[in-house]
Amino acid sequence: RLPNMSDMVKQWNVGYPTVKSAIQLLEKEGLIRCEKGRGKGPLVLETKKTAEECSIIFPRWVTNKQFIEIAKGIQDYSQNLNIKVIIIDVFEDAERYLDLILHPPQNARGLILYPWDTPDYDQAVNDAINSGLEVVLVDRVMPELKVSSVAADHFTGAYEATRHLLDTHHCPVYYFGHVNSP
């Protein structure tokens, strides 16, 4: 149960009409049910999405530690929401990766992608978006693509700063960091 309307007004320091409008909208959308009775707050209704309603595809580029951890995080998060995730290994095959973006499984509603900075990739992602798929990039922001992104490391920050210096200021960029390969 949510708190009753009077308590919500006090808790969030908003007017009664604001809370009432919000409650009416939530009830209209079928997310809550209001029951008559003094002091009773609205009842939150359980909403369940079936796996068939929402499938997310994560094409895993390689099976190294980073991609295994990303896949595990995606699976853990989606399991809590009862969303089916399909992880497809592409084994470092760029053609297979692009083909999966352009021709995902029938029940796919979204793609979680590792970004590549190539014109073919950009076109494939834009085609996927135009076909109605939701797309999220992992590990890097790509401003030329109108998609959300998730990142949690210093490489993403360095990449963004580098892109800004190159694209906006046309400055040379030097980045020093520890990597396992050139």
mmCIF file of C-alpha atoms in Angstrom:
data_model
loop_
_atom_site.group_PDB
_atom_site.id
_atom_site.type_symbol
_atom_site.label_atom_id
_atom_site.label_comp_id
_atom_site.label_asym_id
_atom_site.label_seq_id
_atom_site.Cartn_x
_atom_site.Cartn_y
_atom_site.Cartn_z
ATOM 1 C CA ARG A 1 0.000 0.000 0.000
ATOM 2 C CA LEU A 2 0.998 3.553 -0.628
ATOM 3 C CA PRO A 3 0.513 6.126 2.101
ATOM 4 C CA ASN A 4 -2.886 7.809 2.163
ATOM 5 C CA MET A 5 -3.253 11.077 0.238
ATOM 6 C CA SER A 6 -3.004 13.304 3.309
ATOM 7 C CA ASP A 7 0.284 11.678 4.290
ATOM 8 C CA MET A 8 1.637 12.069 0.734
ATOM 9 C CA VAL A 9 0.748 15.765 0.750
ATOM 10 C CA LYS A 10 2.740 16.221 3.987
ATOM 11 C CA GLN A 11 5.615 13.938 3.010
ATOM 12 C CA TRP A 12 6.310 15.575 -0.362
ATOM 13 C CA ASN A 13 5.133 19.094 0.538
ATOM 14 C CA VAL A 14 2.787 19.322 -2.467
ATOM 15 C CA GLY A 15 -0.817 20.335 -2.836
ATOM 16 C CA TYR A 16 -3.692 17.902 -2.411
ATOM 17 C CA PRO A 17 -4.865 18.428 -6.048
ATOM 18 C CA THR A 18 -1.393 17.390 -7.291
ATOM 19 C CA VAL A 19 -1.451 14.138 -5.328
ATOM 20 C CA LYS A 20 -5.054 13.457 -6.339
ATOM 21 C CA SER A 21 -4.237 13.974 -10.049
ATOM 22 C CA ALA A 22 -1.225 11.670 -9.804
ATOM 23 C CA ILE A 23 -3.272 8.985 -8.054
ATOM 24 C CA GLN A 24 -6.029 9.252 -10.674
ATOM 25 C CA LEU A 25 -3.495 8.876 -13.501
ATOM 26 C CA LEU A 26 -1.896 5.827 -11.869
ATOM 27 C CA GLU A 27 -5.309 4.271 -11.304
ATOM 28 C CA LYS A 28 -6.331 4.954 -14.907
ATOM 29 C CA GLU A 29 -3.152 3.191 -16.112
ATOM 30 C CA GLY A 30 -4.011 0.188 -13.962
ATOM 31 C CA LEU A 31 -0.952 0.497 -11.743
ATOM 32 C CA ILE A 32 -2.866 1.112 -8.502
ATOM 33 C CA ARG A 33 -6.360 0.587 -7.133
ATOM 34 C CA CYS A 34 -7.999 3.023 -4.764
ATOM 35 C CA GLU A 35 -10.276 1.527 -2.149
ATOM 36 C CA LYS A 36 -12.843 3.442 -0.179
ATOM 37 C CA GLY A 37 -12.111 3.760 3.496
ATOM 38 C CA ARG A 38 -10.741 6.348 5.817
ATOM 39 C CA GLY A 39 -6.964 6.218 6.160
ATOM 40 C CA LYS A 40 -6.425 3.614 3.479
ATOM 41 C CA GLY A 41 -3.815 4.414 0.861
ATOM 42 C CA PRO A 42 -3.962 3.211 -2.729
ATOM 43 C CA LEU A 43 -3.049 -0.405 -3.311
ATOM 44 C CA VAL A 44 -0.153 -0.964 -5.726
ATOM 45 C CA LEU A 45 -1.075 -3.626 -8.257
ATOM 46 C CA GLU A 46 1.524 -6.141 -9.315
ATOM 47 C CA THR A 47 2.436 -5.811 -12.965
ATOM 48 C CA LYS A 48 4.168 -8.689 -14.641
ATOM 49 C CA LYS A 49 5.733 -8.784 -18.037
ATOM 50 C CA THR A 50 6.114 -12.166 -19.557
ATOM 51 C CA ALA A 51 9.355 -13.144 -21.220
ATOM 52 C CA GLU A 52 7.521 -13.235 -24.546
ATOM 53 C CA GLU A 53 6.469 -9.606 -24.106
ATOM 54 C CA CYS A 54 9.969 -8.271 -23.662
ATOM 55 C CA SER A 55 13.228 -9.789 -24.832
ATOM 56 C CA ILE A 56 16.565 -8.064 -24.800
ATOM 57 C CA ILE A 57 19.381 -9.229 -27.046
ATOM 58 C CA PHE A 58 23.006 -8.824 -25.981
ATOM 59 C CA PRO A 59 25.435 -9.839 -28.727
ATOM 60 C CA ARG A 60 28.551 -10.767 -26.758
ATOM 61 C CA TRP A 61 31.597 -9.852 -28.827
ATOM 62 C CA VAL A 62 34.023 -12.123 -26.985
ATOM 63 C CA THR A 63 33.929 -14.333 -23.913
ATOM 64 C CA ASN A 64 36.571 -12.534 -21.875
ATOM 65 C CA LYS A 65 36.126 -11.406 -18.260
ATOM 66 C CA GLN A 66 34.720 -7.986 -19.192
ATOM 67 C CA PHE A 67 31.996 -9.330 -21.480
ATOM 68 C CA ILE A 68 31.138 -12.178 -19.122
ATOM 69 C CA GLU A 69 30.654 -9.662 -16.284
ATOM 70 C CA ILE A 70 28.564 -7.363 -18.491
ATOM 71 C CA ALA A 71 26.347 -10.305 -19.499
ATOM 72 C CA LYS A 72 26.005 -11.395 -15.866
ATOM 73 C CA GLY A 73 24.962 -7.889 -14.812
ATOM 74 C CA ILE A 74 22.397 -7.696 -17.600
ATOM 75 C CA GLN A 75 20.999 -11.112 -16.656
ATOM 76 C CA ASP A 76 20.786 -10.238 -12.937
ATOM 77 C CA TYR A 77 19.018 -6.948 -13.610
ATOM 78 C CA SER A 78 16.565 -8.361 -16.129
ATOM 79 C CA GLN A 79 15.741 -11.368 -13.946
ATOM 80 C CA ASN A 80 14.461 -8.993 -11.263
ATOM 81 C CA LEU A 81 12.113 -7.452 -13.855
ATOM 82 C CA ASN A 82 11.062 -10.788 -15.363
ATOM 83 C CA ILE A 83 12.518 -9.793 -18.726
ATOM 84 C CA LYS A 84 14.017 -12.425 -20.953
ATOM 85 C CA VAL A 85 17.600 -11.773 -22.047
ATOM 86 C CA ILE A 86 19.157 -13.615 -24.939
ATOM 87 C CA ILE A 87 22.945 -13.580 -25.040
ATOM 88 C CA ILE A 88 24.368 -14.487 -28.423
ATOM 89 C CA ASP A 89 28.094 -15.013 -28.831
ATOM 90 C CA VAL A 90 29.408 -13.525 -32.090
ATOM 91 C CA PHE A 91 33.023 -14.675 -31.611
ATOM 92 C CA GLU A 92 34.649 -11.431 -32.809
ATOM 93 C CA ASP A 93 32.902 -11.685 -36.180
ATOM 94 C CA ALA A 94 31.995 -8.126 -37.236
ATOM 95 C CA GLU A 95 29.710 -9.298 -40.045
ATOM 96 C CA ARG A 96 27.774 -11.557 -37.680
ATOM 97 C CA TYR A 97 27.542 -8.726 -35.135
ATOM 98 C CA LEU A 98 26.082 -6.300 -37.697
ATOM 99 C CA ASP A 99 23.728 -8.966 -39.036
ATOM 100 C CA LEU A 100 22.394 -9.578 -35.518
ATOM 101 C CA ILE A 101 21.734 -5.845 -35.082
ATOM 102 C CA LEU A 102 19.936 -5.685 -38.424
ATOM 103 C CA HIS A 103 18.076 -9.002 -38.040
ATOM 104 C CA PRO A 104 17.481 -9.718 -34.345
ATOM 105 C CA PRO A 105 15.292 -12.637 -33.221
ATOM 106 C CA GLN A 106 11.555 -12.158 -33.764
ATOM 107 C CA ASN A 107 10.643 -11.410 -30.135
ATOM 108 C CA ALA A 108 13.397 -8.825 -29.559
ATOM 109 C CA ARG A 109 12.278 -5.492 -28.190
ATOM 110 C CA GLY A 110 15.705 -4.142 -27.394
ATOM 111 C CA LEU A 111 19.433 -4.444 -27.964
ATOM 112 C CA ILE A 112 22.268 -3.892 -25.523
ATOM 113 C CA LEU A 113 25.317 -3.266 -27.671
ATOM 114 C CA TYR A 114 29.015 -2.755 -27.334
ATOM 115 C CA PRO A 115 29.770 0.260 -29.548
ATOM 116 C CA TRP A 116 32.011 0.299 -32.600
ATOM 117 C CA ASP A 117 33.023 3.511 -34.293
ATOM 118 C CA THR A 118 32.370 2.611 -37.935
ATOM 119 C CA PRO A 119 29.862 3.923 -40.490
ATOM 120 C CA ASP A 120 28.411 0.402 -41.002
ATOM 121 C CA TYR A 121 27.789 0.077 -37.263
ATOM 122 C CA ASP A 122 26.174 3.518 -37.021
ATOM 123 C CA GLN A 123 23.857 2.699 -39.930
ATOM 124 C CA ALA A 124 22.910 -0.694 -38.451
ATOM 125 C CA VAL A 125 22.088 0.876 -35.069
ATOM 126 C CA ASN A 126 20.023 3.627 -36.697
ATOM 127 C CA ASP A 127 18.166 1.012 -38.772
ATOM 128 C CA ALA A 128 17.447 -0.983 -35.591
ATOM 129 C CA ILE A 129 16.106 2.130 -33.876
ATOM 130 C CA ASN A 130 13.965 3.003 -36.893
ATOM 131 C CA SER A 131 12.518 -0.520 -36.828
ATOM 132 C CA GLY A 132 11.237 0.161 -33.296
ATOM 133 C CA LEU A 133 13.943 -1.479 -31.178
ATOM 134 C CA GLU A 134 15.222 0.154 -28.020
ATOM 135 C CA VAL A 135 19.038 0.372 -28.008
ATOM 136 C CA VAL A 136 21.461 0.923 -25.132
ATOM 137 C CA LEU A 137 25.233 1.121 -25.537
ATOM 138 C CA VAL A 138 27.557 -0.385 -22.950
ATOM 139 C CA ASP A 139 30.944 1.131 -22.109
ATOM 140 C CA ARG A 140 30.940 4.214 -24.323
ATOM 141 C CA VAL A 141 28.865 7.200 -25.341
ATOM 142 C CA MET A 142 28.512 7.817 -29.066
ATOM 143 C CA PRO A 143 26.962 11.264 -29.529
ATOM 144 C CA GLU A 144 26.186 10.689 -33.208
ATOM 145 C CA LEU A 145 23.761 7.925 -32.210
ATOM 146 C CA LYS A 146 20.527 8.854 -30.458
ATOM 147 C CA VAL A 147 20.739 6.100 -27.840
ATOM 148 C CA SER A 148 21.261 5.742 -24.105
ATOM 149 C CA SER A 149 24.542 4.452 -22.777
ATOM 150 C CA VAL A 150 25.901 2.927 -19.602
ATOM 151 C CA ALA A 151 29.551 3.118 -18.548
ATOM 152 C CA ALA A 152 31.452 2.656 -15.327
ATOM 153 C CA ASP A 153 35.139 3.160 -15.988
ATOM 154 C CA HIS A 154 37.780 5.797 -16.662
ATOM 155 C CA PHE A 155 38.194 4.778 -20.307
ATOM 156 C CA THR A 156 34.748 6.161 -21.119
ATOM 157 C CA GLY A 157 35.646 9.512 -19.567
ATOM 158 C CA ALA A 158 38.924 9.584 -21.467
ATOM 159 C CA TYR A 159 37.120 8.721 -24.683
ATOM 160 C CA GLU A 160 34.570 11.504 -24.182
ATOM 161 C CA ALA A 161 37.274 14.082 -23.377
ATOM 162 C CA THR A 162 39.281 12.965 -26.410
ATOM 163 C CA ARG A 163 36.291 13.199 -28.741
ATOM 164 C CA HIS A 164 35.492 16.674 -27.413
ATOM 165 C CA LEU A 165 39.045 17.949 -27.880
ATOM 166 C CA LEU A 166 39.299 16.501 -31.374
ATOM 167 C CA ASP A 167 35.824 17.388 -32.640
ATOM 168 C CA THR A 168 35.269 20.749 -30.984
ATOM 169 C CA HIS A 169 38.722 22.245 -30.573
ATOM 170 C CA HIS A 170 40.698 20.301 -33.204
ATOM 171 C CA CYS A 171 43.445 19.827 -30.635
ATOM 172 C CA PRO A 172 45.997 17.035 -30.514
ATOM 173 C CA VAL A 173 45.306 14.560 -27.755
ATOM 174 C CA TYR A 174 47.752 12.496 -25.744
ATOM 175 C CA TYR A 175 46.453 9.777 -23.467
ATOM 176 C CA PHE A 176 48.662 7.726 -21.213
ATOM 177 C CA GLY A 177 47.224 4.649 -19.590
ATOM 178 C CA HIS A 178 47.999 1.075 -18.759
ATOM 179 C CA VAL A 179 46.710 -1.410 -21.306
ATOM 180 C CA ASN A 180 47.578 -5.023 -22.079
ATOM 181 C CA SER A 181 47.971 -4.403 -25.809
ATOM 182 C CA PRO A 182 48.758 -1.386 -27.978
#
